Short mmCIF file of C-alpha atoms in Angstrom, two decimals:
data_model
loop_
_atom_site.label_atom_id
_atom_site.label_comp_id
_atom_site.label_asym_id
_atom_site.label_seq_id
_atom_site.Cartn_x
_atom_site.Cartn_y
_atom_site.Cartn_z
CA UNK A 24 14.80 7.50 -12.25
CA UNK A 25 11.55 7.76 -10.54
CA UNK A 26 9.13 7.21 -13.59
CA UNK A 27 11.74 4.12 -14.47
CA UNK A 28 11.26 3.10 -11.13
CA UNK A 29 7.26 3.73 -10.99
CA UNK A 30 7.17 1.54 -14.37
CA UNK A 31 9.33 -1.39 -13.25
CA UNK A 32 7.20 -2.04 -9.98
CA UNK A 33 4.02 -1.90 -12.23
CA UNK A 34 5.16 -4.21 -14.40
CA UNK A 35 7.23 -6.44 -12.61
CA UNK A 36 6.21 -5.79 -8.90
CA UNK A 37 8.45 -4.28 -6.12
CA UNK A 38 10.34 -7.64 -5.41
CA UNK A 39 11.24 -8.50 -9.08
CA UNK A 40 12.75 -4.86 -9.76
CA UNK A 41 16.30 -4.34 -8.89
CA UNK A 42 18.25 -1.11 -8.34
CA UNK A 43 20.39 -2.81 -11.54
CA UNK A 44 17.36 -2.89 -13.64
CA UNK A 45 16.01 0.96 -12.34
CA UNK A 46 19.87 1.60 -12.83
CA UNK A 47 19.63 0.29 -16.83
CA UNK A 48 15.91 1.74 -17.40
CA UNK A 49 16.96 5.51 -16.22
CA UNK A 50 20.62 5.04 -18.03
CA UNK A 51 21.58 6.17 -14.89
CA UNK A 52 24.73 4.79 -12.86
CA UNK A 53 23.60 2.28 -10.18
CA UNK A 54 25.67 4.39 -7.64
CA UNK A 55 23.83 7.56 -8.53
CA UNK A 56 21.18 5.54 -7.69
CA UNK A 57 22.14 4.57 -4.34
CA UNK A 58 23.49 7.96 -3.68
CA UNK A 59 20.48 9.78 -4.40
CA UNK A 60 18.02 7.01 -3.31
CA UNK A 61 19.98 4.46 -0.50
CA UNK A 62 17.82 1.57 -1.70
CA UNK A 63 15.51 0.52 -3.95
CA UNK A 64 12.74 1.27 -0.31
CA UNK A 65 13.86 4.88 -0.96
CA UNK A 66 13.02 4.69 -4.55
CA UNK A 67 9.61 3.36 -3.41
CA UNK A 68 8.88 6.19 -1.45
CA UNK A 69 9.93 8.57 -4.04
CA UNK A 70 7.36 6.96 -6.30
CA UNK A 71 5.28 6.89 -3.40
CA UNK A 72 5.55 11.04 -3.19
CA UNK A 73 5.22 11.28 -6.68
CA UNK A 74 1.90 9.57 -6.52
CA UNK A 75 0.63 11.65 -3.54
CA UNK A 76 2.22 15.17 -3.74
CA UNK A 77 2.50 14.83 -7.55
CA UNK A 78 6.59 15.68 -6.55
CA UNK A 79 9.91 14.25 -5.10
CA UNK A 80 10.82 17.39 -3.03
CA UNK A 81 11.66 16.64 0.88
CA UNK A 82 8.66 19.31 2.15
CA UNK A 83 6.07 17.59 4.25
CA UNK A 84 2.90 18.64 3.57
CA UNK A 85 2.29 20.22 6.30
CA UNK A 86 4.89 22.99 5.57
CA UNK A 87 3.78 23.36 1.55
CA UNK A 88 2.72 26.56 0.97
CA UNK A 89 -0.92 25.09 -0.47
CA UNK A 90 -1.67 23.75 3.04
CA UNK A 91 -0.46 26.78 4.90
CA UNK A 92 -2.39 29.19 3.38
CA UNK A 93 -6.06 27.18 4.22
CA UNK A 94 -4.41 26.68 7.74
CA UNK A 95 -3.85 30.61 7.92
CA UNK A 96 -7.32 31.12 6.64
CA UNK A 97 -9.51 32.88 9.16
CA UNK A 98 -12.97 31.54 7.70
CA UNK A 99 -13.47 28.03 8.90
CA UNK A 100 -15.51 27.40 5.67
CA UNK A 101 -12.77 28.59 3.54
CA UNK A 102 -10.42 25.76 5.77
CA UNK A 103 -12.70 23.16 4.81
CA UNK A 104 -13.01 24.24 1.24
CA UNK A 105 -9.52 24.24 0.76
CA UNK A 106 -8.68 20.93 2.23
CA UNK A 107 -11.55 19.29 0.55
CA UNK A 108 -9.79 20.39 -2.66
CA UNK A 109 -6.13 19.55 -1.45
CA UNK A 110 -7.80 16.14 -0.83
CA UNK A 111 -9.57 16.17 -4.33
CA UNK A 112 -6.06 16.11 -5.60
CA UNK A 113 -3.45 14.07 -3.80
CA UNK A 114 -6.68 11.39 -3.70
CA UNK A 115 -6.93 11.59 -7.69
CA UNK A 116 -3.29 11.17 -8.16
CA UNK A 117 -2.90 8.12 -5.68
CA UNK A 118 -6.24 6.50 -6.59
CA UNK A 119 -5.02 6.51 -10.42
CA UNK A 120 -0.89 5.28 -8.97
CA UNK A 121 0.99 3.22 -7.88
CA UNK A 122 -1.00 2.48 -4.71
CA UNK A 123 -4.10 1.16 -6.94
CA UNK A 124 -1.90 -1.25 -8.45
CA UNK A 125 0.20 -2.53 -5.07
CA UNK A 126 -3.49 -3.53 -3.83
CA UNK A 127 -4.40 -5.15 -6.82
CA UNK A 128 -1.26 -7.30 -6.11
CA UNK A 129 -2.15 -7.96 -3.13
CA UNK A 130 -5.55 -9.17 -3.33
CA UNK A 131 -3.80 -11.38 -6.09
CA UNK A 132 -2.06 -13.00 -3.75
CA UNK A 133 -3.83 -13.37 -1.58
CA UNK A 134 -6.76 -15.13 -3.67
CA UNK A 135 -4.04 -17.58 -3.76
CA UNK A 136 -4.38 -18.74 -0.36
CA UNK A 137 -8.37 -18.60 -1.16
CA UNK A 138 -8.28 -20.70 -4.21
CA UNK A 139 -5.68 -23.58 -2.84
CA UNK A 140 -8.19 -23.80 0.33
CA UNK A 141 -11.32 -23.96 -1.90
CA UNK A 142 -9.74 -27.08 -4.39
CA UNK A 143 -8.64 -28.69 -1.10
CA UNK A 144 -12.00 -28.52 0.27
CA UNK A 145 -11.14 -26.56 3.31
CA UNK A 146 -13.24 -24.15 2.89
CA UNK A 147 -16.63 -23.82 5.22
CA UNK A 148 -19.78 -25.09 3.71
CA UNK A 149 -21.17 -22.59 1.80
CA UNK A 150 -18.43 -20.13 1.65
CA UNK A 151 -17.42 -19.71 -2.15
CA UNK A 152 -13.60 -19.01 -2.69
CA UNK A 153 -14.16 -14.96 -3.78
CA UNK A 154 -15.94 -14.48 -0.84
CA UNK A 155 -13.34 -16.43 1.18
CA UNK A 156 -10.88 -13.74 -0.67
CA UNK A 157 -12.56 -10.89 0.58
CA UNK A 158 -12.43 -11.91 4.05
CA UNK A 159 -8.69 -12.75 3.50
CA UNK A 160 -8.42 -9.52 1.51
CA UNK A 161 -10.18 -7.56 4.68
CA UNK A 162 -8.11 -8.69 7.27
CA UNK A 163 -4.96 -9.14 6.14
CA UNK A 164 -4.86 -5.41 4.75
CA UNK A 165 -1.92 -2.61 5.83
CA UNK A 166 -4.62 -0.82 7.18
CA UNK A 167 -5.60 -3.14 9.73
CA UNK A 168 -1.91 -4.36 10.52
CA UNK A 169 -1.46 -0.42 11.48
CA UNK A 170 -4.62 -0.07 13.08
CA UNK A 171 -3.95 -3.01 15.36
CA UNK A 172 -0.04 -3.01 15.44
CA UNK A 173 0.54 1.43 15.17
CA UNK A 174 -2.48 2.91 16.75
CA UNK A 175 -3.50 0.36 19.23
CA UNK A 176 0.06 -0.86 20.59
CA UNK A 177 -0.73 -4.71 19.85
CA UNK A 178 2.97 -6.73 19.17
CA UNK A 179 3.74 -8.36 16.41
CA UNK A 180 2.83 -12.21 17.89
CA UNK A 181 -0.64 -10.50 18.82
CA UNK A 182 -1.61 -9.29 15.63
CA UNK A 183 -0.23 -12.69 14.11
CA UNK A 184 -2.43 -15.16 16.65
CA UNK A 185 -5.39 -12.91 16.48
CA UNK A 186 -5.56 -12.89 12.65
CA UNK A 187 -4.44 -16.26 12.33
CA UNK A 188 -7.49 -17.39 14.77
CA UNK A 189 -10.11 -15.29 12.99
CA UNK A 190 -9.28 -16.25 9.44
CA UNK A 191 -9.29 -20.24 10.87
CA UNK A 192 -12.84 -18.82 12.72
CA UNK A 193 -14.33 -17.52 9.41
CA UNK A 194 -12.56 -19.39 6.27
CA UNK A 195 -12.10 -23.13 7.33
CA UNK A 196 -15.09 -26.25 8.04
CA UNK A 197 -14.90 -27.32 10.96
CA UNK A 198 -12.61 -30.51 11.90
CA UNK A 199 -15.13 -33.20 13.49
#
């Protein structure tokens, strides 16, 4: 169920994939499907695993026996040698997954926004539409939503009006 799963949201995106379709790809029963999975967001975070533990089993990390043993290990450099190579790993299987091809979505869409501002001729003088999607690509990422909105306590409205004023500040001429 999880490789049909992994598959559909490649090729179809997480929106466009239903738990029917998942259901039909695995020839599994849609209610084994919910009973195993709830919803098609815990079948994303199964893939998710998949793609960063390289398995579906419900062991954090922090209590897999890989993890343990460089925590145990009394040599600092040892400690270091083994997370550099834990990191090695989960990094090659995400940077090669699903996650790869979520942010190429999203920059896809969001070069939207960058190309209907550019034909309108919104855009600043100057500022050509890719680099008008990087900026849009920048700020508008998960990692700065949780940066801002997790880690830093801002609400919701906050993070809306402050990334709202800065893409108007960097992306749009000026109205005279």
């Amino acid at each position: 169920m999880v490789d049909a799963a992994r598959s559909l949201f490649l090729e179809r995106g997480y929106v466009a994939t239903t738990i029917e379709s998942i259901s039909d790809r695995s020839d599994t029963p849609q209610a084994t499907v919910y009973r195993l999975f709830s919803s098609k967001l815990g079948i994303l975070k199964a893939v998710l695993d998949v793609a960063i533990v390289g398995d579906v089993e419900s062991v954090p990390m922090a209590d897999r026996p890989q993890v343990r043993s460089l925590l145990g290990d009394p040599d600092p450099v040892q400690q270091v040698t083994g997370f550099a190579a834990l990191l090695r790993d989960l990094m090659a299987r995400t940077a090669a997954s699903l996650l790869a091809e979520i942010a190429r979505q999203r920059h896809e869409g969001q070069r939207r926004i960058a190309r209907s501002l550019a034909r309108s001729g919104a855009l600043k003088p100057g500022l050509r539409e890719r680099d008008a999607a990087d900026v849009i690509h920048a700020l508008a990422s998960p990692e700065v939503y949780g940066l801002l909105v997790f880690d830093r306590g801002w609400s919701g409205d906050r993070y809306e009006d402050w990334v709202r004023a800065i893409l108007v500040d960097q992306l749009l001429a000026s109205r005279s």
